[in-house]
Structure formats: C-alpha cells, structure tokens
Short mmCIF file of C-alpha atoms and ligand atoms in Angstrom, two decimals:
data_model
loop_
_atom_site.label_atom_id
_atom_site.label_comp_id
_atom_site.label_asym_id
_atom_site.label_seq_id
_atom_site.Cartn_x
_atom_site.Cartn_y
_atom_site.Cartn_z
CA MET A 1 0.00 0.00 0.00
CA PHE A 2 2.80 2.37 0.94
CA LYS A 3 4.39 1.73 -2.41
CA ILE A 4 1.18 2.65 -4.23
CA ILE A 5 0.75 5.86 -2.30
CA THR A 6 4.39 6.82 -2.89
CA LEU A 7 3.98 6.18 -6.58
CA ILE A 8 0.77 8.19 -6.78
CA VAL A 9 2.42 11.13 -5.01
CA PHE A 10 5.40 10.76 -7.32
CA LEU A 11 3.10 10.84 -10.34
CA ASN A 12 1.27 13.87 -9.09
CA ILE A 13 4.49 15.80 -8.57
CA PHE A 14 6.31 14.89 -11.73
CA PHE A 15 3.77 14.09 -14.35
CA THR A 16 0.94 16.52 -13.87
CA SER A 17 1.13 18.40 -17.06
CA ASN A 18 0.42 22.02 -17.80
CA SER A 19 1.38 21.66 -21.41
CA TYR A 20 -1.03 18.84 -22.11
CA GLY A 21 -0.61 17.18 -25.45
CA ASP A 22 2.90 16.26 -24.47
CA ASP A 23 3.13 12.64 -25.61
CA LYS A 24 6.52 12.13 -24.02
CA ASN A 25 5.24 12.97 -20.55
CA PHE A 26 2.23 10.75 -21.11
CA LYS A 27 4.50 7.83 -21.96
CA LEU A 28 6.47 8.39 -18.75
CA TRP A 29 3.21 8.60 -16.85
CA LEU A 30 2.09 5.33 -18.44
CA ILE A 31 5.20 3.43 -17.36
CA ASN A 32 4.58 4.47 -13.78
CA PHE A 33 0.86 3.88 -13.94
CA LYS A 34 1.46 0.30 -15.05
CA GLU A 35 3.55 -0.23 -11.94
CA ILE A 36 0.77 1.17 -9.77
CA ALA A 37 -1.76 -1.11 -11.43
CA ILE A 38 0.39 -4.20 -10.92
CA SER A 39 1.07 -3.23 -7.29
CA SER A 40 -2.66 -2.82 -6.75
CA GLY A 41 -3.21 -6.45 -7.71
CA VAL A 42 -4.10 -6.46 -11.41
CA SER A 43 -2.26 -9.20 -13.30
CA LYS A 44 0.81 -8.15 -15.25
CA GLU A 45 -0.54 -9.68 -18.47
CA VAL A 46 -3.75 -7.67 -18.34
CA VAL A 47 -1.95 -4.44 -17.45
CA ASN A 48 0.53 -4.82 -20.31
CA ASN A 49 -2.05 -6.04 -22.78
CA VAL A 50 -4.68 -3.38 -22.06
CA MET A 51 -2.43 -0.40 -21.34
CA SER A 52 -0.04 -0.92 -24.26
CA ASN A 53 -2.57 0.68 -26.59
CA ALA A 54 -3.48 3.59 -24.30
CA LYS A 55 -3.05 6.94 -26.01
CA PHE A 56 -3.12 10.53 -24.89
CA LEU A 57 -6.30 12.05 -26.35
CA PRO A 58 -6.15 15.88 -26.49
CA LYS A 59 -9.86 15.92 -27.43
CA VAL A 60 -10.72 14.47 -24.00
CA ILE A 61 -8.99 17.40 -22.30
CA GLU A 62 -10.95 19.81 -24.49
CA TYR A 63 -14.25 18.17 -23.52
CA ASP A 64 -13.25 18.21 -19.87
CA ARG A 65 -12.67 21.97 -19.99
CA TYR A 66 -15.93 22.74 -21.80
CA GLN A 67 -19.09 21.14 -20.47
CA PRO A 68 -22.08 22.76 -22.17
CA GLU A 69 -24.55 21.96 -19.42
CA PHE A 70 -23.01 24.62 -17.23
CA TYR A 71 -24.12 27.30 -19.66
CA GLU A 72 -27.73 26.31 -20.27
CA ASP A 73 -30.59 27.60 -18.17
CA THR A 74 -32.83 25.01 -16.54
CA PHE A 75 -35.76 25.52 -18.90
CA THR A 76 -33.58 24.96 -22.01
CA TYR A 77 -31.77 22.07 -20.41
CA ILE A 78 -34.98 20.20 -19.57
CA LYS A 79 -36.70 21.01 -22.85
CA LYS A 80 -33.80 19.69 -24.93
CA ARG A 81 -33.64 16.42 -23.04
CA THR A 82 -37.35 15.61 -22.77
CA SER A 83 -38.61 16.29 -26.28
CA LYS A 84 -41.59 14.56 -27.90
CA LYS A 85 -39.16 12.78 -30.20
CA LYS A 86 -37.31 11.34 -27.22
CA LEU A 87 -40.59 10.17 -25.74
CA LYS A 88 -41.49 8.51 -29.03
CA ASN A 89 -38.12 6.74 -29.27
CA GLY A 90 -38.52 5.48 -25.72
CA LEU A 91 -41.99 4.13 -26.39
CA LYS A 92 -40.66 2.36 -29.47
CA LEU A 93 -37.93 0.70 -27.41
CA TYR A 94 -40.42 -0.26 -24.71
CA LYS A 95 -42.72 -1.86 -27.26
CA LYS A 96 -39.83 -3.89 -28.63
CA GLU A 97 -38.36 -4.94 -25.27
CA LYS A 98 -41.54 -4.99 -23.17
CA LYS A 99 -41.03 -8.50 -21.82
CA ILE A 100 -37.55 -7.83 -20.44
CA ILE A 101 -38.33 -4.33 -19.15
CA ASP A 102 -41.50 -5.46 -17.35
CA LYS A 103 -39.58 -8.34 -15.80
CA VAL A 104 -36.87 -5.98 -14.50
CA GLU A 105 -39.48 -3.57 -13.13
CA LYS A 106 -41.18 -6.36 -11.23
CA GLU A 107 -38.03 -7.96 -9.89
CA PHE A 108 -36.34 -4.75 -8.67
CA GLN A 109 -39.44 -2.69 -7.89
CA VAL A 110 -38.15 0.27 -9.87
CA GLU A 111 -40.56 1.91 -12.32
CA LYS A 112 -39.92 1.14 -15.98
CA GLU A 113 -40.72 4.80 -16.74
CA LEU A 114 -37.72 5.87 -14.65
CA LEU A 115 -35.43 3.37 -16.36
CA LEU A 116 -36.59 4.53 -19.78
CA ALA A 117 -36.10 8.18 -18.77
CA LEU A 118 -32.55 7.57 -17.58
CA MET A 119 -31.61 5.63 -20.69
CA GLY A 120 -33.20 8.29 -22.87
CA ILE A 121 -31.28 11.09 -21.24
CA GLU A 122 -27.97 9.26 -20.93
CA THR A 123 -27.72 7.81 -24.45
CA ASN A 124 -30.97 8.53 -26.34
CA PHE A 125 -31.89 4.85 -25.97
CA GLY A 126 -28.53 3.47 -26.94
CA LYS A 127 -28.06 5.76 -29.93
CA TYR A 128 -25.21 7.75 -28.38
CA LEU A 129 -23.07 5.26 -26.55
CA GLY A 130 -19.89 7.13 -27.39
CA LYS A 131 -17.05 5.98 -29.60
CA MET A 132 -14.10 6.93 -27.43
CA ASP A 133 -11.59 4.28 -26.44
CA ILE A 134 -12.42 4.29 -22.72
CA ILE A 135 -9.00 3.07 -21.61
CA SER A 136 -7.34 5.99 -23.40
CA SER A 137 -9.98 8.46 -22.11
CA LEU A 138 -9.44 7.39 -18.52
CA ALA A 139 -5.67 7.31 -18.98
CA THR A 140 -5.71 10.84 -20.41
CA LEU A 141 -7.80 12.14 -17.50
CA SER A 142 -5.61 10.31 -14.98
CA TYR A 143 -2.52 11.86 -16.51
CA ASP A 144 -4.14 15.30 -16.58
CA LYS A 145 -3.95 17.01 -13.21
CA ARG A 146 -7.46 18.44 -12.83
CA ARG A 147 -9.12 15.27 -11.50
CA SER A 148 -6.22 12.86 -11.58
CA ASP A 149 -6.96 10.94 -8.38
CA PHE A 150 -10.57 10.27 -9.31
CA PHE A 151 -9.79 8.98 -12.80
CA THR A 152 -6.74 7.00 -11.69
CA SER A 153 -8.91 5.05 -9.30
CA GLU A 154 -11.61 4.56 -11.98
CA LEU A 155 -8.99 3.21 -14.37
CA LEU A 156 -7.63 0.83 -11.73
CA ILE A 157 -11.15 -0.46 -11.06
CA LEU A 158 -11.71 -1.02 -14.77
CA LEU A 159 -8.45 -2.97 -15.14
CA ASN A 160 -9.52 -5.08 -12.21
CA LEU A 161 -12.89 -5.85 -13.86
CA ILE A 162 -11.09 -6.86 -17.06
CA ASP A 163 -8.66 -8.99 -15.08
CA LYS A 164 -11.56 -10.81 -13.44
CA LYS A 165 -13.17 -11.30 -16.89
CA ILE A 166 -16.31 -9.44 -15.78
CA ILE A 167 -15.96 -6.95 -18.62
CA SER A 168 -14.36 -7.55 -21.99
CA LYS A 169 -11.74 -4.99 -23.03
CA ASP A 170 -12.77 -5.33 -26.67
CA ILE A 171 -16.10 -3.56 -26.19
CA LEU A 172 -14.81 -0.65 -24.11
CA TYR A 173 -15.94 2.24 -26.26
CA GLY A 174 -17.94 4.98 -24.59
CA SER A 175 -18.00 8.60 -23.51
CA TRP A 176 -14.98 10.88 -23.35
CA ALA A 177 -15.11 10.68 -19.53
CA GLY A 178 -15.06 6.90 -19.43
CA ALA A 179 -18.77 6.17 -19.00
CA PHE A 180 -20.01 3.02 -20.64
CA GLY A 181 -23.15 1.37 -22.00
CA ASN A 182 -26.86 2.22 -22.28
CA PHE A 183 -26.89 3.93 -18.89
CA GLN A 184 -23.34 5.34 -18.97
CA PHE A 185 -21.88 3.58 -15.98
CA MET A 186 -18.45 4.56 -14.72
CA PRO A 187 -16.15 1.65 -13.74
CA ARG A 188 -16.91 2.07 -10.02
CA THR A 189 -20.66 1.87 -10.73
CA ILE A 190 -20.10 -1.24 -12.82
CA ARG A 191 -18.14 -2.83 -9.98
CA ASN A 192 -20.69 -1.91 -7.32
CA TYR A 193 -24.00 -2.39 -9.09
CA ALA A 194 -23.82 -4.04 -12.52
CA LEU A 195 -25.39 -7.48 -12.96
CA ASP A 196 -25.22 -10.37 -15.35
CA PHE A 197 -29.00 -10.66 -15.48
CA ASN A 198 -29.17 -13.25 -18.26
CA ASN A 199 -26.50 -15.46 -16.65
CA ASN A 200 -24.11 -15.81 -19.56
CA ASN A 201 -21.07 -14.97 -17.41
CA MET A 202 -20.54 -11.57 -18.96
CA ILE A 203 -21.87 -8.17 -17.98
CA GLU A 204 -23.14 -6.59 -21.18
CA LEU A 205 -24.15 -3.01 -20.52
CA LYS A 206 -24.92 -2.33 -24.16
CA GLN A 207 -27.63 -5.03 -24.13
CA THR A 208 -31.16 -4.51 -22.80
CA GLU A 209 -31.25 -7.33 -20.25
CA ASP A 210 -28.06 -6.64 -18.34
CA SER A 211 -28.21 -2.85 -18.68
CA PHE A 212 -31.81 -2.43 -17.46
CA ALA A 213 -31.29 -4.87 -14.59
CA SER A 214 -28.04 -3.12 -13.61
CA ALA A 215 -29.64 0.33 -13.66
CA ALA A 216 -32.62 -0.95 -11.65
CA ASN A 217 -30.30 -2.65 -9.17
CA TYR A 218 -28.33 0.58 -8.76
CA LEU A 219 -31.47 2.66 -8.16
CA LYS A 220 -32.86 0.15 -5.71
CA LYS A 221 -29.59 -0.10 -3.76
CA ILE A 222 -29.27 3.67 -3.40
CA GLY A 223 -32.80 3.82 -2.05
CA TRP A 224 -35.16 4.89 -4.85
CA LYS A 225 -38.72 4.51 -3.54
CA THR A 226 -41.31 3.32 -6.04
CA ASN A 227 -44.34 5.54 -6.55
CA GLN A 228 -43.01 8.37 -4.41
CA PRO A 229 -42.81 11.88 -5.87
CA CYS A 230 -39.62 13.37 -7.24
CA PHE A 231 -40.29 17.14 -7.50
CA TYR A 232 -42.88 19.83 -8.23
CA LYS A 233 -42.30 23.22 -9.80
CA VAL A 234 -43.42 25.96 -7.41
CA LYS A 235 -43.80 29.72 -7.29
CA LEU A 236 -42.02 30.98 -4.20
CA LYS A 237 -43.08 33.93 -2.10
CA ASN A 238 -40.34 36.47 -1.53
CA ASN A 239 -40.50 36.05 2.24
CA ILE A 240 -38.78 32.66 2.18
CA PRO A 241 -35.50 32.90 4.14
CA LYS A 242 -32.51 32.55 1.81
CA LYS A 243 -31.03 29.67 3.76
CA PHE A 244 -33.76 27.40 2.37
CA LEU A 245 -32.77 28.07 -1.24
CA ASN A 246 -30.44 25.35 -2.52
CA SER A 247 -28.42 26.06 -5.64
CA SER A 248 -25.79 23.34 -5.35
CA ALA A 249 -26.28 19.67 -6.14
CA ARG A 250 -23.44 18.67 -3.82
CA ASN A 251 -25.40 19.00 -0.63
CA ILE A 252 -29.13 19.67 -0.35
CA LYS A 253 -29.51 21.60 2.89
CA ASN A 254 -32.22 22.77 5.24
CA LYS A 255 -34.78 20.11 4.54
CA ARG A 256 -38.17 20.39 6.18
CA LYS A 257 -41.55 18.68 5.99
CA VAL A 258 -43.77 19.80 3.12
CA LYS A 259 -46.17 21.55 5.52
CA PHE A 260 -43.36 23.82 6.69
CA PHE A 261 -42.65 25.10 3.18
CA LYS A 262 -46.29 25.61 2.23
CA LYS A 263 -46.37 29.09 3.76
CA TYR A 264 -43.66 30.18 1.32
CA ILE A 265 -45.35 28.77 -1.79
CA ASP A 266 -48.03 30.53 -3.86
CA ASN A 267 -51.26 28.54 -4.21
CA SER A 268 -49.82 25.81 -2.02
CA GLU A 269 -53.33 24.44 -1.43
CA ASN A 270 -53.11 23.05 -4.98
CA LEU A 271 -50.03 21.03 -4.14
CA ASN A 272 -51.25 17.51 -3.80
CA ILE A 273 -48.42 16.15 -1.64
CA ASN A 274 -48.25 14.37 1.70
CA ASN A 275 -47.64 17.15 4.24
CA ASN A 276 -45.29 15.09 6.34
CA ILE A 277 -42.70 13.94 3.84
CA SER A 278 -39.21 15.42 3.81
CA SER A 279 -38.59 18.10 1.21
CA ALA A 280 -36.24 20.89 0.16
CA ILE A 281 -36.34 23.90 -2.13
CA ILE A 282 -33.96 24.23 -5.09
CA ILE A 283 -33.22 27.16 -7.40
CA PRO A 284 -31.12 25.52 -10.13
CA ASP A 285 -30.35 28.59 -12.29
CA LYS A 286 -28.83 30.62 -9.48
CA ASP A 287 -25.16 29.61 -9.58
CA ILE A 288 -25.06 28.91 -13.29
CA ILE A 289 -26.84 31.64 -15.21
CA PRO A 290 -25.46 35.15 -14.70
CA GLY A 291 -28.17 37.59 -13.61
CA SER A 292 -30.75 34.87 -12.91
CA LYS A 293 -33.64 35.66 -10.56
CA THR A 294 -33.31 34.56 -6.95
CA TYR A 295 -36.74 32.99 -6.49
CA SER A 296 -37.41 31.55 -9.92
CA PRO A 297 -37.38 28.96 -11.32
CA ALA A 298 -37.88 27.04 -8.07
CA TYR A 299 -38.82 23.48 -7.25
CA ILE A 300 -39.79 21.57 -4.16
CA VAL A 301 -37.87 18.26 -4.20
CA PHE A 302 -38.14 15.00 -2.26
CA ASP A 303 -35.99 12.01 -1.29
CA ASN A 304 -36.30 10.37 -4.72
CA TYR A 305 -34.94 13.50 -6.35
CA GLU A 306 -31.80 13.18 -4.25
CA LYS A 307 -31.37 9.60 -5.40
CA ILE A 308 -31.09 10.85 -8.97
CA LEU A 309 -28.45 13.34 -7.79
CA HIS A 310 -26.54 10.33 -6.52
CA TRP A 311 -26.58 9.05 -10.09
CA ASN A 312 -25.38 12.40 -11.45
CA ARG A 313 -24.66 15.48 -9.33
CA SER A 314 -26.59 18.00 -11.38
CA LEU A 315 -29.79 19.70 -10.19
CA ARG A 316 -31.07 20.00 -13.75
CA PHE A 317 -30.16 16.46 -14.75
CA ALA A 318 -32.43 15.13 -12.00
CA LEU A 319 -35.24 17.50 -13.01
CA ALA A 320 -34.98 16.35 -16.63
CA VAL A 321 -35.00 12.66 -15.67
CA CYS A 322 -38.11 13.02 -13.50
CA THR A 323 -39.83 15.15 -16.15
CA LEU A 324 -39.27 12.52 -18.82
CA LYS A 325 -40.33 9.80 -16.40
CA GLU A 326 -43.69 11.57 -15.91
CA SER A 327 -44.12 11.86 -19.68
CA PHE A 328 -43.65 8.10 -20.00
CA LYS A 329 -46.11 7.55 -17.21
CA ASN A 330 -48.76 9.41 -19.17
CA GLU A 331 -48.16 7.25 -22.24
CA ILE A 332 -47.59 3.73 -20.91
CA1 CA B 1 -24.96 -11.15 -19.37
#
C-alpha cells in the first residue's frame, strides 16, 4: 500500500502536465501507472495487454474543460432532453423490449418509466453510446492534473474488472469521460452495481437485459422509492428565508416537511403532496446563469430526487430525468 501511495504522489508531482498534449510525458506517466496497477493487484498480463494501446487524447482534455450543461438555463436544459421525439423513441424501445423491461421492473421494484427516462437522457436509448476508447480516455484524465486521483482510481477499477473477466476490453468504447453502456456507468458503478441478469457470465451493458437490470439494481440499492414523488415546480413567495434556497447539487440543505414550506409557496393548497414527507427547495439557475432571478425557477424536491443526484450530481439532470419519467407515465 505504501508503495502505491508513494507512486501516486510521485506521479502527481512529476507528471501533472500544464502543457497537455505532451506525448513524451504521457509515456512516462504510463510506465509508472502500469507499476501502480500491478502493485494494486491487477495481473501483469492484463496491465501490459490493455495499457499498451493507451493513447493521450487531447480531445478528451478539451471536452473536460468545456461542459455545455453549465451554460444552459434550466428551462432549455430540460426542454432539450425531454422532447416529444425522445418520448417517441422510448416508447418504441419499450414496445420492442416490453417483456424484459417489465420483468426488470417487477423484480427490482423500480418503475420502468424511470429506467426509460434515464436511458433516454444518458444515451438517447442506446443511440449515443460514445465511440471513445475508454481506456485511453481514462488514462488521459488520470494523466491530466485536474481530476487525476478520481480517474486513476476509476482506471484501476476497470483494469480489475477486465482482469476478473467481468468486462471484456474489446467492447470498451464509450463517452470521453469513461462512461459506458446504455446507462453510462463509470467503472466504479459497474463494480458496485452491474449485474449479469441473463446469466451468460458476462456483464453486457450495451444489451437490454443486463443494462436495465443493472440500472434498476443501482437505483434500488441507493434507495429509490417506487411511486413516491420526485419534484414539483413551485412559485415561491419572496419572504422565504434565503437559507432554504439550494443552488448546489453537492449537498441539499435545510430540509423540512412539506407543511413547513407551504407558507412560502403561492397557491400551495393546490399542491397535492403528503404534508409530512421530507422536502427541500432548489433554485437551479442561481449559480449557473449570470443575472438569474433569486426565487425563480424554483422546485420543491423530495428524497427520490436526491437519489437521482446520486446518479449524477446536477440539479437540472435530475429534473430532466423526473420530467421525462412523468411523460412516460402518461403514455404507458
Ligand atoms: Ca450477461
């Protein structure tokens, strides 16, 4: 263990690059990374075999520095991701795979509408799985200093999964940030939650059976509660104390029962929610859109909403997922 830590510190000091795109530094990084991987318990054969083709991908660094979702307001963000076309594509998939999806819903007690919504938003129902060589993406982001520790540990986990023959290295094409399959699982999520639902000794996250079961298993394990609300859009009164207004997805603070917040919400008598469930108020535009209003748009959110934040720490991502889920509910 000491050896690994020493090596990681060594890497951070000597190979964090300001002038990214420097292939020579990447090669030096790679030599040391291989040693770390072998010390962490991955077999030498797998490390050499898989890492020998790892390349520095400048494009990945570009994507990492520019993430468009930070510049879109909530309304635009949700609208783009929950279009009628997306709904139609999801219904088409459901019709085709109804037997499997219904079976997963029943077995894991996670609504099929939620699973469809997540798949729709993550990959447009498998249409955008990403074509990046995931090993090279993760290696590039491990070499790069911005989030080196996080991606180094993701890459080590992935090598371990390959070593144990849980995942085949030949299918590892995905997003620039290393996410994989219909539901864009990172290696740690694969390790912790993915399942071989059809029992063929391989986890296939680009196939319906394994990917839907894995997503449902993940949601169930993190505590998604079937048939509980996710959020409602509300109009806030200006007398609500600022401390109740959450604008960060990292930590939803100052939760109260619904009945507490009702006095700060216009027409709250129309809100058809259990008064005694835990809730919080979010204002997702606040920290993202310059000059946005303080009290609008605003949403009252519940425990299930926070489960989606566990999946992806973005206030608007979770709003879009639950919005699309409701659209499916109206159609199925
Ligand atoms: Ca399988």
